């Protein structure tokens, strides 16, 4: 039985079960076996669009004869089925669109990327390009169901707003639900839930944020001062264009809900990647240095550092350690080539001595100028004795003091 | 094919798959089908204990003829297999112990609770009573592999330490790795990873914390001032006893890694449960009020509030909404009877007007004195028109303004 199950499930990426408790109140859902995910086709897609508040469509390749691909597909269906079950009372429909059989429907609906999930809400389409797991998806859909603009009406809520430094945030000051607010709201719907929109009708909140009437501030993640959107009042398109232009932050956190999208948005084929556990004293310290560097270089369009907190991705931690030859119990920063995952990492083997912001900036300059690059990684892989022609002041080879296992 | 898969997997609680990216660097593990989890018995258990840095044993009921139970068991095996695969290079062994077939081994190893996972590290045993999912388990085991005492050596690390208000934390000031530090370290090993231990050898860090040499401070979650452990130097047992006595906090956050343990530690069969999303302005505000209440009542051993951030448990959110007849898009506080999940919730339907700390304390007093109790929930279930004899000043019935679906 064990063998059957393992072989049937060999395409399974992750599966979770839960210990049961005799007490009530913490019961994780079991998939009940009921089909809830629709097979979308020309006959039923309009009805489905009309019927639900949200409609989630998974756009997939035609069924394959390859057993591995088949299993992967079944697992995707299961994730959608479980998500549909969990959200049964929330008026969300789920469906599958075959890129061959349903090519016409796909064209009409504007589905572009095979393997993506599209969420239809009113007359908008939101693409989900994150970890396709039931919990990430449920959380994402619950976020999409919320109001796209959150109100800030007192000092405590303002404090909450000011603490959200990881998010791209906009906040506008309006008289009330007038046409200027409506334009802001319309704009917010285009970015929900990836960019957070806040509004206040409260004079003292606005004063604290130095916001004039009908003005909108844009907060880049980890920056202390916001940018003020030029002009006021602002039209929906003014806001949309500004956000689109400023969306790629100098320091951005990798998140499960859009991790693949972030990773695909590389800088000339590379990413500067920093690993730091915020909950660790060391990691926190390193992150603060990184924030300083980002603040100093916020106007450099060439620079965007991806910060990964390993705590957010337990299943990827050992994969990264192996792929990049790293010890992720400590902070790390390096350059990763996204086409072959070759990488070069800054030597920070002395725990007590993290680099200063200045040292980090020098290293980043070396990366941006190409003096430090991932060719060094390939060279050192070709010939383990040669450290390559890396910059003298920074040892960029992969010393494996701490990971003899690899 | 779809039907076969669904029926074979109907015992599956949660299963995750991931969209694939053409780029390298974010590859989630696929279970490779290789058996890594040992069948532990009298012949091999000693060898297994010796061989690995950590040994994780799942203590389970004998195999059942019941198909549902069989599937649940297979899924547990799969979680362990995937965890074992992900942590393959970390020197961690995994095994299953049958409570009937291997009763003798279980007795020798001191396994007590069927359905629990036991982790053997050196001569200690750590019980895992949390969400049995691969990611929670991997994260937990990586935490167990880390040093049980974290060093705080500069101002920035101190700031990191001071931010960890959700955790039970101890910090000691020592001259260096002497016998007093060693006693502290030995104590830390008994609570790893549930209670966090920190140490400093740095005079200015100690001064900032008002710590004398060989003194240890205990921080209850969300409290501003620590308690000082009586006496110094302290023995291992002094520390262990103090922690055991003070472990149940006035306000404690529900976490995946020990959620069932927390839930089982009820107060006379009930929990005061608060739902608040920290990332939401409203939720943040409510949480700050809760913290004030907890600080005012930290010396009341009758009071322990379980704070649940719905963002941490996406798969349980709609279950809770249904079970407790709540709208979890907004903060909530109530009393839950853990034997039947009957509950009564404080009416906070006016969004703009969260209760003050004083109002919340009055309500909590009503709960502790029994004036507000979950009998009201049962009564209102029996007769929907009768609101029962609940306290006049607090409307505790379950108005369902916002959840007509239920």
CSV table of C-alpha atoms in Angstrom, one decimal, chain A residues 20 161 224 318:
chain,number,residue,atom,x,y,z
A,20,UNK,CA,-5.6,15.4,15.3
A,161,UNK,CA,0.6,51.9,8.4
A,224,UNK,CA,11.8,56.4,5.2
A,318,UNK,CA,18.4,23.3,1.7
